[in-house]
mmCIF file of C-alpha atoms in Angstrom:
data_model
loop_
_atom_site.group_PDB
_atom_site.id
_atom_site.type_symbol
_atom_site.label_atom_id
_atom_site.label_comp_id
_atom_site.label_asym_id
_atom_site.label_seq_id
_atom_site.Cartn_x
_atom_site.Cartn_y
_atom_site.Cartn_z
ATOM 1 C CA MET H 926 0.000 0.000 0.000
ATOM 2 C CA TYR H 927 3.077 2.256 -0.035
ATOM 3 C CA ARG H 928 3.151 4.761 -2.917
ATOM 4 C CA ASP H 929 6.507 6.316 -3.789
ATOM 5 C CA MET H 930 5.665 9.551 -5.646
ATOM 6 C CA THR H 931 9.276 10.448 -6.416
ATOM 7 C CA ARG H 932 9.248 8.349 -9.590
ATOM 8 C CA GLY H 933 6.884 7.055 -12.280
ATOM 9 C CA GLY H 934 3.952 8.768 -13.996
ATOM 10 C CA ILE H 935 2.925 11.915 -12.137
ATOM 11 C CA THR H 936 -0.770 12.103 -13.041
ATOM 12 C CA ARG H 937 -1.303 8.423 -12.318
ATOM 13 C CA SER H 938 0.534 8.647 -8.977
ATOM 14 C CA LEU H 939 -1.435 11.698 -7.890
ATOM 15 C CA LEU H 940 -4.790 10.221 -8.863
ATOM 16 C CA LEU H 941 -4.147 6.839 -7.241
ATOM 17 C CA PHE H 942 -3.005 8.590 -4.070
ATOM 18 C CA ALA H 943 -5.809 11.179 -4.089
ATOM 19 C CA LEU H 944 -8.770 8.869 -4.823
ATOM 20 C CA PRO H 945 -8.790 7.136 -1.393
ATOM 21 C CA MET H 946 -8.393 10.560 0.218
ATOM 22 C CA MET H 947 -11.382 11.883 -1.744
ATOM 23 C CA ALA H 948 -13.463 8.947 -0.564
ATOM 24 C CA GLY H 949 -12.166 9.387 2.987
ATOM 25 C CA SER H 950 -12.989 13.105 3.037
ATOM 26 C CA LEU H 951 -16.493 12.368 1.806
ATOM 27 C CA LEU H 952 -16.931 9.816 4.582
ATOM 28 C CA GLN H 953 -15.684 12.320 7.145
ATOM 29 C CA GLN H 954 -18.293 14.797 5.913
ATOM 30 C CA LEU H 955 -20.953 12.119 6.362
ATOM 31 C CA TYR H 956 -20.533 12.159 10.168
ATOM 32 C CA ASN H 957 -22.530 15.350 10.549
ATOM 33 C CA VAL H 958 -24.697 14.670 7.498
ATOM 34 C CA ALA H 959 -25.908 11.441 9.137
ATOM 35 C CA ASP H 960 -26.659 13.347 12.330
ATOM 36 C CA THR H 961 -28.606 15.931 10.327
ATOM 37 C CA LEU H 962 -30.632 13.391 8.371
ATOM 38 C CA ILE H 963 -31.658 11.388 11.410
ATOM 39 C CA VAL H 964 -32.145 14.367 13.739
ATOM 40 C CA GLY H 965 -34.190 16.240 11.122
ATOM 41 C CA ARG H 966 -36.575 13.347 10.642
ATOM 42 C CA ALA H 967 -36.810 12.171 14.244
ATOM 43 C CA LEU H 968 -36.552 15.265 16.453
ATOM 44 C CA GLY H 969 -38.081 18.217 14.619
ATOM 45 C CA ARG H 970 -37.016 21.512 13.080
ATOM 46 C CA ASP H 971 -35.454 23.167 16.152
ATOM 47 C CA ALA H 972 -33.195 20.173 16.799
ATOM 48 C CA LEU H 973 -32.246 20.118 13.114
ATOM 49 C CA ALA H 974 -31.360 23.822 13.113
ATOM 50 C CA ALA H 975 -29.258 23.323 16.273
ATOM 51 C CA VAL H 976 -27.199 20.485 14.742
ATOM 52 C CA GLY H 977 -26.891 22.385 11.448
ATOM 53 C CA SER H 978 -25.614 25.494 13.236
ATOM 54 C CA ALA H 979 -23.117 23.403 15.247
ATOM 55 C CA PHE H 980 -21.711 22.003 11.984
ATOM 56 C CA THR H 981 -19.886 25.257 11.159
ATOM 57 C CA LEU H 982 -18.067 25.403 14.504
ATOM 58 C CA MET H 983 -17.164 21.705 14.294
ATOM 59 C CA THR H 984 -15.809 22.222 10.763
ATOM 60 C CA PHE H 985 -13.625 25.079 11.958
ATOM 61 C CA LEU H 986 -12.085 23.127 14.836
ATOM 62 C CA THR H 987 -11.571 20.016 12.694
ATOM 63 C CA SER H 988 -9.924 22.155 10.011
ATOM 64 C CA VAL H 989 -7.442 23.602 12.505
ATOM 65 C CA PHE H 990 -6.376 20.127 13.657
ATOM 66 C CA LEU H 991 -6.233 18.845 10.083
ATOM 67 C CA GLY H 992 -4.041 21.754 9.022
ATOM 68 C CA LEU H 993 -1.615 21.254 11.916
ATOM 69 C CA ALA H 994 -1.465 17.524 11.182
ATOM 70 C CA MET H 995 -0.867 18.255 7.485
ATOM 71 C CA GLY H 996 2.025 20.540 8.421
ATOM 72 C CA ALA H 997 3.544 17.684 10.388
ATOM 73 C CA GLY H 998 2.756 15.283 7.526
ATOM 74 C CA ALA H 999 4.701 17.478 5.098
ATOM 75 C CA LEU H 1000 7.771 17.149 7.324
ATOM 76 C CA PHE H 1001 7.238 13.380 7.575
ATOM 77 C CA SER H 1002 7.177 13.114 3.777
ATOM 78 C CA ILE H 1003 10.325 15.230 3.385
ATOM 79 C CA TYR H 1004 12.236 13.002 5.788
ATOM 80 C CA LEU H 1005 10.895 9.857 4.114
ATOM 81 C CA GLY H 1006 11.985 11.250 0.746
ATOM 82 C CA ARG H 1007 15.465 11.712 2.210
ATOM 83 C CA LYS H 1008 15.350 8.297 3.919
ATOM 84 C CA ASP H 1009 16.158 10.144 7.168
ATOM 85 C CA MET H 1010 14.340 7.966 9.695
ATOM 86 C CA ALA H 1011 15.944 9.555 12.775
ATOM 87 C CA SER H 1012 14.554 12.982 11.842
ATOM 88 C CA LEU H 1013 11.189 11.383 11.012
ATOM 89 C CA HIS H 1014 10.945 9.846 14.490
ATOM 90 C CA ARG H 1015 11.813 13.159 16.191
ATOM 91 C CA ALA H 1016 9.265 14.947 13.997
ATOM 92 C CA ALA H 1017 6.536 12.460 14.925
ATOM 93 C CA ALA H 1018 7.300 12.783 18.647
ATOM 94 C CA LEU H 1019 7.320 16.579 18.460
ATOM 95 C CA ALA H 1020 4.085 16.673 16.448
ATOM 96 C CA LEU H 1021 2.340 14.549 19.072
ATOM 97 C CA CYS H 1022 3.444 16.937 21.812
ATOM 98 C CA LEU H 1023 2.734 20.198 19.979
ATOM 99 C CA ILE H 1024 -0.599 19.308 18.403
ATOM 100 C CA GLY H 1025 -1.662 17.432 21.535
ATOM 101 C CA GLY H 1026 -0.953 20.580 23.544
ATOM 102 C CA VAL H 1027 -2.921 22.722 21.089
ATOM 103 C CA THR H 1028 -5.811 20.252 21.274
ATOM 104 C CA ALA H 1029 -5.882 20.352 25.075
ATOM 105 C CA ALA H 1030 -5.758 24.165 25.084
ATOM 106 C CA VAL H 1031 -8.490 24.510 22.431
ATOM 107 C CA THR H 1032 -10.720 21.987 24.223
ATOM 108 C CA ALA H 1033 -10.415 23.868 27.511
ATOM 109 C CA LEU H 1034 -10.947 27.200 25.749
ATOM 110 C CA VAL H 1035 -14.119 26.202 23.911
ATOM 111 C CA TYR H 1036 -15.646 24.837 27.112
ATOM 112 C CA VAL H 1037 -14.901 28.068 28.974
ATOM 113 C CA LEU H 1038 -16.030 30.295 26.105
ATOM 114 C CA LEU H 1039 -18.995 28.229 24.875
ATOM 115 C CA ASP H 1040 -21.617 30.766 25.973
ATOM 116 C CA PRO H 1041 -19.816 33.773 24.398
ATOM 117 C CA ILE H 1042 -19.283 31.729 21.206
ATOM 118 C CA LEU H 1043 -22.989 30.894 20.964
ATOM 119 C CA ARG H 1044 -23.882 34.538 21.615
ATOM 120 C CA PHE H 1045 -21.463 35.591 18.857
ATOM 121 C CA LEU H 1046 -23.194 33.151 16.514
ATOM 122 C CA GLN H 1047 -26.480 34.770 17.605
ATOM 123 C CA VAL H 1048 -28.067 31.415 18.362
ATOM 124 C CA PRO H 1049 -31.793 31.984 19.092
ATOM 125 C CA ASP H 1050 -33.183 30.937 22.471
ATOM 126 C CA PRO H 1051 -35.216 27.966 21.121
ATOM 127 C CA LEU H 1052 -32.008 26.404 19.750
ATOM 128 C CA TYR H 1053 -29.625 27.398 22.527
ATOM 129 C CA GLY H 1054 -30.091 24.424 24.852
ATOM 130 C CA ASP H 1055 -29.891 21.749 22.155
ATOM 131 C CA MET H 1056 -26.890 23.319 20.460
ATOM 132 C CA ALA H 1057 -24.975 23.838 23.719
ATOM 133 C CA GLY H 1058 -25.643 20.241 24.818
ATOM 134 C CA TYR H 1059 -24.639 18.876 21.405
ATOM 135 C CA LEU H 1060 -21.358 20.832 21.342
ATOM 136 C CA ARG H 1061 -20.384 19.941 24.928
ATOM 137 C CA ILE H 1062 -20.406 16.253 23.976
ATOM 138 C CA ILE H 1063 -18.749 16.849 20.590
ATOM 139 C CA PHE H 1064 -15.890 18.721 22.277
ATOM 140 C CA VAL H 1065 -15.102 15.574 24.287
ATOM 141 C CA GLY H 1066 -14.133 13.985 20.964
ATOM 142 C CA LEU H 1067 -11.668 16.694 19.883
ATOM 143 C CA ALA H 1068 -8.739 14.599 21.134
ATOM 144 C CA ALA H 1069 -9.925 11.668 19.007
ATOM 145 C CA THR H 1070 -10.220 14.008 15.988
ATOM 146 C CA PHE H 1071 -6.648 15.214 16.489
ATOM 147 C CA LEU H 1072 -5.216 11.718 16.947
ATOM 148 C CA TYR H 1073 -7.038 10.316 13.917
ATOM 149 C CA ASN H 1074 -5.783 13.130 11.676
ATOM 150 C CA PHE H 1075 -2.268 12.731 13.070
ATOM 151 C CA PHE H 1076 -2.046 8.998 12.358
ATOM 152 C CA ALA H 1077 -3.796 9.417 9.006
ATOM 153 C CA CYS H 1078 -1.212 12.048 7.969
ATOM 154 C CA LEU H 1079 1.595 9.805 9.202
ATOM 155 C CA LEU H 1080 0.310 6.965 7.018
ATOM 156 C CA ARG H 1081 -0.226 9.263 4.015
ATOM 157 C CA SER H 1082 3.285 10.651 4.330
ATOM 158 C CA ALA H 1083 4.474 7.052 3.989
ATOM 159 C CA GLY H 1084 2.461 6.841 0.752
ATOM 160 C CA ASN H 1085 -0.499 4.938 2.234
ATOM 161 C CA SER H 1086 -3.744 6.844 1.653
ATOM 162 C CA ALA H 1087 -5.936 3.723 1.600
ATOM 163 C CA ALA H 1088 -5.752 2.572 5.242
ATOM 164 C CA PRO H 1089 -7.269 5.775 6.740
ATOM 165 C CA LEU H 1090 -10.159 5.353 4.275
ATOM 166 C CA TRP H 1091 -11.057 1.910 5.617
ATOM 167 C CA PHE H 1092 -11.157 3.137 9.191
ATOM 168 C CA LEU H 1093 -13.239 6.163 8.213
ATOM 169 C CA GLY H 1094 -15.650 3.949 6.278
ATOM 170 C CA GLY H 1095 -16.161 1.699 9.269
ATOM 171 C CA ALA H 1096 -16.601 4.717 11.553
ATOM 172 C CA ALA H 1097 -19.177 6.320 9.225
ATOM 173 C CA LEU H 1098 -21.284 3.148 9.188
ATOM 174 C CA LEU H 1099 -20.935 2.817 12.956
ATOM 175 C CA ASN H 1100 -21.990 6.445 13.379
ATOM 176 C CA VAL H 1101 -25.223 5.834 11.463
ATOM 177 C CA GLY H 1102 -25.969 2.711 13.511
ATOM 178 C CA LEU H 1103 -25.289 4.471 16.806
ATOM 179 C CA ASP H 1104 -27.380 7.473 15.717
ATOM 180 C CA LEU H 1105 -30.346 5.193 15.155
ATOM 181 C CA LEU H 1106 -29.740 3.372 18.449
ATOM 182 C CA PHE H 1107 -29.212 6.440 20.647
ATOM 183 C CA ILE H 1108 -31.926 8.617 19.081
ATOM 184 C CA LEU H 1109 -34.688 6.191 18.133
ATOM 185 C CA LYS H 1110 -34.172 3.435 20.709
ATOM 186 C CA PHE H 1111 -32.717 5.197 23.766
ATOM 187 C CA HIS H 1112 -34.443 8.575 23.058
ATOM 188 C CA TRP H 1113 -31.350 10.613 23.962
ATOM 189 C CA GLY H 1114 -32.304 13.379 21.555
ATOM 190 C CA VAL H 1115 -29.648 15.708 20.137
ATOM 191 C CA ALA H 1116 -27.176 14.491 22.770
ATOM 192 C CA GLY H 1117 -27.497 10.993 21.283
ATOM 193 C CA ALA H 1118 -26.378 12.273 17.870
ATOM 194 C CA ALA H 1119 -23.305 13.855 19.449
ATOM 195 C CA ALA H 1120 -22.519 10.714 21.485
ATOM 196 C CA ALA H 1121 -22.757 8.578 18.330
ATOM 197 C CA THR H 1122 -20.307 10.845 16.473
ATOM 198 C CA VAL H 1123 -17.768 10.891 19.313
ATOM 199 C CA SER H 1124 -17.958 7.108 19.819
ATOM 200 C CA ALA H 1125 -17.417 6.416 16.113
ATOM 201 C CA GLN H 1126 -14.483 8.858 15.958
ATOM 202 C CA LEU H 1127 -12.834 7.251 18.970
ATOM 203 C CA ILE H 1128 -13.097 3.738 17.507
ATOM 204 C CA SER H 1129 -11.640 4.843 14.132
ATOM 205 C CA THR H 1130 -8.774 6.564 15.969
ATOM 206 C CA VAL H 1131 -7.889 3.442 17.960
ATOM 207 C CA GLY H 1132 -8.005 1.353 14.777
ATOM 208 C CA CYS H 1133 -5.784 3.771 12.859
ATOM 209 C CA PHE H 1134 -3.263 3.868 15.734
ATOM 210 C CA CYS H 1135 -3.043 0.072 15.991
ATOM 211 C CA TYR H 1136 -2.688 -0.317 12.222
ATOM 212 C CA ALA H 1137 0.039 2.348 11.910
ATOM 213 C CA PHE H 1138 2.317 0.873 14.546
ATOM 214 C CA ALA H 1139 1.591 -2.772 13.669
ATOM 215 C CA HIS H 1140 2.277 -2.449 9.931
ATOM 216 C CA TYR H 1141 5.002 0.223 10.007
ATOM 217 C CA PRO H 1142 7.574 -0.809 12.616
ATOM 218 C CA ASN H 1143 10.007 1.795 11.253
ATOM 219 C CA ILE H 1144 7.800 4.612 12.612
ATOM 220 C CA ARG H 1145 7.531 3.263 16.162
ATOM 221 C CA LEU H 1146 8.904 5.812 18.601
ATOM 222 C CA LYS H 1147 11.772 5.087 20.977
ATOM 223 C CA LYS H 1148 13.155 6.892 24.005
ATOM 224 C CA GLU H 1149 15.811 8.773 22.023
ATOM 225 C CA ASP H 1150 13.172 10.114 19.607
ATOM 226 C CA TRP H 1151 11.908 12.458 22.324
ATOM 227 C CA HIS H 1152 15.192 14.442 22.377
ATOM 228 C CA ILE H 1153 13.777 17.454 20.530
ATOM 229 C CA THR H 1154 15.684 20.622 19.575
ATOM 230 C CA MET H 1155 14.484 24.195 19.012
ATOM 231 C CA HIS H 1156 15.318 23.728 15.315
ATOM 232 C CA ASP H 1157 12.751 20.915 15.186
ATOM 233 C CA VAL H 1158 10.166 23.132 16.900
ATOM 234 C CA ARG H 1159 10.745 26.024 14.467
ATOM 235 C CA ARG H 1160 10.348 23.744 11.455
ATOM 236 C CA HIS H 1161 7.048 22.392 12.749
ATOM 237 C CA VAL H 1162 5.654 25.801 13.638
ATOM 238 C CA SER H 1163 6.691 27.331 10.299
ATOM 239 C CA ARG H 1164 4.759 24.642 8.411
ATOM 240 C CA GLY H 1165 1.932 23.845 10.791
ATOM 241 C CA ILE H 1166 0.590 27.357 11.427
ATOM 242 C CA PRO H 1167 0.189 28.356 7.728
ATOM 243 C CA LEU H 1168 -1.502 25.035 6.928
ATOM 244 C CA GLY H 1169 -3.701 25.309 9.996
ATOM 245 C CA LEU H 1170 -4.819 28.763 8.843
ATOM 246 C CA GLN H 1171 -5.277 27.592 5.247
ATOM 247 C CA PHE H 1172 -7.559 24.744 6.251
ATOM 248 C CA SER H 1173 -9.565 26.849 8.700
ATOM 249 C CA VAL H 1174 -10.039 30.124 6.801
ATOM 250 C CA LEU H 1175 -13.116 28.903 4.883
ATOM 251 C CA ALA H 1176 -14.666 27.647 8.110
ATOM 252 C CA VAL H 1177 -14.001 31.013 9.796
ATOM 253 C CA GLY H 1178 -15.931 32.747 7.019
ATOM 254 C CA ILE H 1179 -18.859 30.373 7.449
ATOM 255 C CA ILE H 1180 -18.892 30.910 11.231
ATOM 256 C CA VAL H 1181 -19.053 34.683 10.754
ATOM 257 C CA MET H 1182 -21.819 34.211 8.173
ATOM 258 C CA GLN H 1183 -23.810 32.006 10.546
ATOM 259 C CA GLY H 1184 -24.662 34.961 12.769
ATOM 260 C CA GLY H 1185 -25.958 36.907 9.770
ATOM 261 C CA VAL H 1186 -28.038 34.033 8.456
ATOM 262 C CA VAL H 1187 -30.005 33.779 11.719
ATOM 263 C CA GLN H 1188 -31.163 37.374 11.278
ATOM 264 C CA PHE H 1189 -33.131 36.460 8.161
ATOM 265 C CA ASP H 1190 -35.338 34.241 10.324
ATOM 266 C CA MET H 1191 -35.942 36.943 12.948
ATOM 267 C CA LEU H 1192 -38.626 39.625 13.113
ATOM 268 C CA ASP H 1193 -38.708 42.217 15.914
ATOM 269 C CA GLY H 1194 -36.316 40.097 17.963
ATOM 270 C CA ARG H 1195 -38.372 36.902 17.609
ATOM 271 C CA MET H 1196 -37.658 33.844 15.482
ATOM 272 C CA VAL H 1197 -40.483 33.482 13.013
ATOM 273 C CA SER H 1198 -38.947 30.921 10.645
ATOM 274 C CA ASN H 1199 -36.100 28.431 10.123
ATOM 275 C CA ALA H 1200 -36.038 28.847 6.335
ATOM 276 C CA ALA H 1201 -32.741 30.741 6.091
ATOM 277 C CA GLN H 1202 -30.927 28.530 8.607
ATOM 278 C CA ASN H 1203 -32.177 25.314 7.012
ATOM 279 C CA GLY H 1204 -31.447 26.521 3.475
ATOM 280 C CA PHE H 1205 -27.978 27.763 4.405
ATOM 281 C CA GLY H 1206 -27.235 24.598 6.395
ATOM 282 C CA ALA H 1207 -28.257 22.247 3.571
ATOM 283 C CA ALA H 1208 -26.430 24.294 0.900
ATOM 284 C CA ASN H 1209 -23.321 24.456 3.083
ATOM 285 C CA LYS H 1210 -23.307 20.670 3.505
ATOM 286 C CA LEU H 1211 -23.682 20.153 -0.249
ATOM 287 C CA ASN H 1212 -20.904 22.687 -0.820
ATOM 288 C CA SER H 1213 -18.624 20.819 1.601
ATOM 289 C CA LEU H 1214 -19.313 17.530 -0.185
ATOM 290 C CA VAL H 1215 -18.823 18.692 -3.792
ATOM 291 C CA MET H 1216 -15.612 20.620 -3.029
ATOM 292 C CA THR H 1217 -14.108 17.526 -1.385
ATOM 293 C CA PRO H 1218 -12.385 16.099 -4.526
ATOM 294 C CA MET H 1219 -10.518 19.380 -5.099
ATOM 295 C CA ASN H 1220 -9.507 19.585 -1.451
ATOM 296 C CA ALA H 1221 -8.281 15.975 -1.500
ATOM 297 C CA LEU H 1222 -6.155 16.626 -4.599
ATOM 298 C CA GLY H 1223 -4.615 19.611 -2.824
ATOM 299 C CA THR H 1224 -3.823 17.431 0.179
ATOM 300 C CA ALA H 1225 -2.279 14.808 -2.120
ATOM 301 C CA MET H 1226 -0.094 17.541 -3.609
ATOM 302 C CA THR H 1227 1.245 18.280 -0.126
ATOM 303 C CA SER H 1228 2.586 14.725 0.231
ATOM 304 C CA TYR H 1229 3.750 14.628 -3.402
ATOM 305 C CA THR H 1230 5.649 17.918 -3.107
ATOM 306 C CA ALA H 1231 7.176 17.026 0.255
ATOM 307 C CA GLN H 1232 8.387 13.600 -0.917
ATOM 308 C CA ASN H 1233 10.019 15.115 -3.994
ATOM 309 C CA MET H 1234 11.468 18.000 -2.006
ATOM 310 C CA GLY H 1235 13.066 15.485 0.328
ATOM 311 C CA ALA H 1236 14.380 13.523 -2.666
ATOM 312 C CA GLY H 1237 15.847 16.715 -4.203
ATOM 313 C CA GLN H 1238 13.690 16.722 -7.359
ATOM 314 C CA PRO H 1239 12.418 20.318 -7.889
ATOM 315 C CA GLU H 1240 11.734 19.777 -11.615
ATOM 316 C CA ARG H 1241 9.354 16.943 -10.806
ATOM 317 C CA ILE H 1242 7.540 19.259 -8.377
ATOM 318 C CA LYS H 1243 7.056 21.846 -11.159
ATOM 319 C CA LYS H 1244 5.697 19.237 -13.568
ATOM 320 C CA GLY H 1245 3.412 17.851 -10.885
ATOM 321 C CA THR H 1246 2.052 21.333 -10.098
ATOM 322 C CA LEU H 1247 1.119 21.996 -13.732
ATOM 323 C CA GLN H 1248 -0.539 18.601 -14.094
ATOM 324 C CA ALA H 1249 -2.398 19.075 -10.800
ATOM 325 C CA LEU H 1250 -3.733 22.470 -11.958
ATOM 326 C CA ALA H 1251 -5.129 20.797 -15.080
ATOM 327 C CA MET H 1252 -6.703 18.032 -12.973
ATOM 328 C CA VAL H 1253 -8.252 20.435 -10.464
ATOM 329 C CA SER H 1254 -9.760 22.468 -13.321
ATOM 330 C CA ILE H 1255 -11.551 19.345 -14.528
ATOM 331 C CA LEU H 1256 -12.652 18.498 -10.972
ATOM 332 C CA ALA H 1257 -13.978 22.059 -10.520
ATOM 333 C CA GLY H 1258 -16.106 21.660 -13.649
ATOM 334 C CA ILE H 1259 -17.470 18.320 -12.442
ATOM 335 C CA SER H 1260 -18.210 19.727 -8.966
ATOM 336 C CA ILE H 1261 -20.035 22.735 -10.432
ATOM 337 C CA ALA H 1262 -22.128 20.471 -12.673
ATOM 338 C CA ILE H 1263 -23.078 18.250 -9.712
ATOM 339 C CA GLY H 1264 -23.937 21.245 -7.526
ATOM 340 C CA LEU H 1265 -26.077 22.871 -10.216
ATOM 341 C CA GLY H 1266 -27.793 19.583 -11.029
ATOM 342 C CA LEU H 1267 -28.765 19.045 -7.390
ATOM 343 C CA SER H 1268 -29.976 22.644 -7.038
ATOM 344 C CA PHE H 1269 -32.731 22.279 -9.652
ATOM 345 C CA GLY H 1270 -36.022 21.874 -7.864
ATOM 346 C CA GLY H 1271 -34.177 21.887 -4.528
ATOM 347 C CA SER H 1272 -33.121 18.238 -4.877
ATOM 348 C CA TYR H 1273 -30.308 18.596 -2.315
ATOM 349 C CA LEU H 1274 -32.739 20.043 0.221
ATOM 350 C CA ARG H 1275 -34.721 16.806 0.131
ATOM 351 C CA ILE H 1276 -31.513 14.908 0.901
ATOM 352 C CA PHE H 1277 -30.700 16.889 4.043
ATOM 353 C CA LEU H 1278 -34.160 18.022 5.178
ATOM 354 C CA SER H 1279 -37.504 16.340 5.737
ATOM 355 C CA VAL H 1280 -40.222 17.184 3.203
ATOM 356 C CA ASP H 1281 -42.101 19.564 5.516
ATOM 357 C CA LYS H 1282 -39.002 21.780 5.847
ATOM 358 C CA VAL H 1283 -38.471 22.197 2.080
ATOM 359 C CA THR H 1284 -40.272 25.433 1.238
ATOM 360 C CA ALA H 1285 -39.892 28.051 -1.481
ATOM 361 C CA GLU H 1286 -38.116 30.330 1.018
ATOM 362 C CA THR H 1287 -35.718 27.574 2.118
ATOM 363 C CA MET H 1288 -34.903 26.873 -1.538
ATOM 364 C CA ARG H 1289 -34.362 30.567 -2.300
ATOM 365 C CA TYR H 1290 -31.912 31.042 0.564
ATOM 366 C CA GLY H 1291 -30.044 27.782 -0.112
ATOM 367 C CA ASN H 1292 -29.737 28.269 -3.878
ATOM 368 C CA THR H 1293 -28.606 31.893 -3.549
ATOM 369 C CA TYR H 1294 -25.741 30.820 -1.296
ATOM 370 C CA LEU H 1295 -24.904 27.810 -3.470
ATOM 371 C CA TYR H 1296 -24.779 29.664 -6.807
ATOM 372 C CA VAL H 1297 -22.356 32.299 -5.511
ATOM 373 C CA ASP H 1298 -20.080 29.601 -4.078
ATOM 374 C CA LEU H 1299 -20.106 27.498 -7.261
ATOM 375 C CA ALA H 1300 -19.185 30.545 -9.362
ATOM 376 C CA MET H 1301 -15.827 30.720 -7.532
ATOM 377 C CA TYR H 1302 -14.937 27.013 -7.615
ATOM 378 C CA LEU H 1303 -12.126 27.256 -10.175
ATOM 379 C CA PHE H 1304 -10.307 29.798 -7.992
ATOM 380 C CA LEU H 1305 -10.949 27.653 -4.925
ATOM 381 C CA GLY H 1306 -9.413 24.652 -6.726
ATOM 382 C CA PHE H 1307 -6.290 26.661 -7.550
ATOM 383 C CA ILE H 1308 -5.964 27.707 -3.890
ATOM 384 C CA PHE H 1309 -6.171 24.064 -2.798
#
C-alpha cells in the first residue's frame, strides 16, 4: 500500500493517491450529514437547526487540527523522501506533543467560552439548549479528531492513503448505527447524535493507531526520539501554522456568516422561521461535499511535493504542479455540474431536510448561497 511519488507517472501517482483521500474526506463529511438526516426526521425543526448550526463550529475546529497535522505530515514526507528515519521519528514525537498541547488548550478554551461563542453566533433561544448540549459532547471527541488526523497524515506521508479510508468507512457506518440506536431506541435526543459521532471517531482513531504501529515498525517511537531541539520546533511551527490557517479560513468565514443568516429568520427580535438557517445549512453541507475532490487533490499535492522536495527533485515538483492544476480544473467543472444539477427543484434540500421543511423560502436562501459559491470554484481549486 506504499506509494513512492518520487518516480513514475505523475498524473497516475497523484490520482491513485488522491482517490482514497477523496473517498475518505467524503466519509468524514458524512458524520454530521448522518446526524442531520436522522435528527431532522426524528426530532423536529429546532433540533435540526441546532445540529446544522453546530456544523460550522465543528468544521472550523476540525480544520485547525487537520491543518496542523498536514504541516507535520509534510515534514514526515520530506524526511521519508530523504530516507532520514531519525529525523522522522523526532518529527513524529514533536508533532504529538505540539498538536496534543494545542488540542488540550483549544478543548479547555471552547468549554470556557462556549456561551460567548454561541452569543457571537447569535443562536436563538429555542435552539440554545440543544446546540450547547450537542457541542459539549462533541468537544469531548476533539482529542480523538486530532489523533485520527495525526495517524492518518503519518500513514499518508508514507504513501499509504488507503488505510485511513477503511477506518473512516467503518466509523461512518458505525456512526449511522449508533445514531439510530441512541436517538430512536434510547431517546437521547440531540445528545445521542453527538454521542454517536464521538464514539465512532474514537473507535476509528484506535483502529488507525493500531494499524500504523503494527504495519510500520520503522515509525515506532523510541526513548531517544523524544530528544527534541528548538530547530525541530521552528520547522514544525513554520509549516503547521500556515496550513492550519489555510484549512480553517473557509470555516471562519462560514462561522461569521452564521450569525448573519439567523437574522433572516428573525422579526422584531423573535424567530419566526427556520427557512434561512435550514437553506444555508443544507447548501453548506452540499458545498462541503462537492468541493471535497478538489480539497483531497490539494492534500495529495502536499505529500507529493514534500516527498520530492526530500528527494531533491524540484523539476518533478514543477511538472506535478502543472498537471495538478489541469486536474483540479476538470474536478472544478465536475463539482459545479453536480452542484447545479442538485440545485434544480431543490433536490439537495430533500436529501438533508424532511419534506415539511423544504419550502420556497428555504430553496431561495439555499440556492442563492450555493450559486455564488459554485461561481468561484475554479479559484478555490487553484488555492487548494
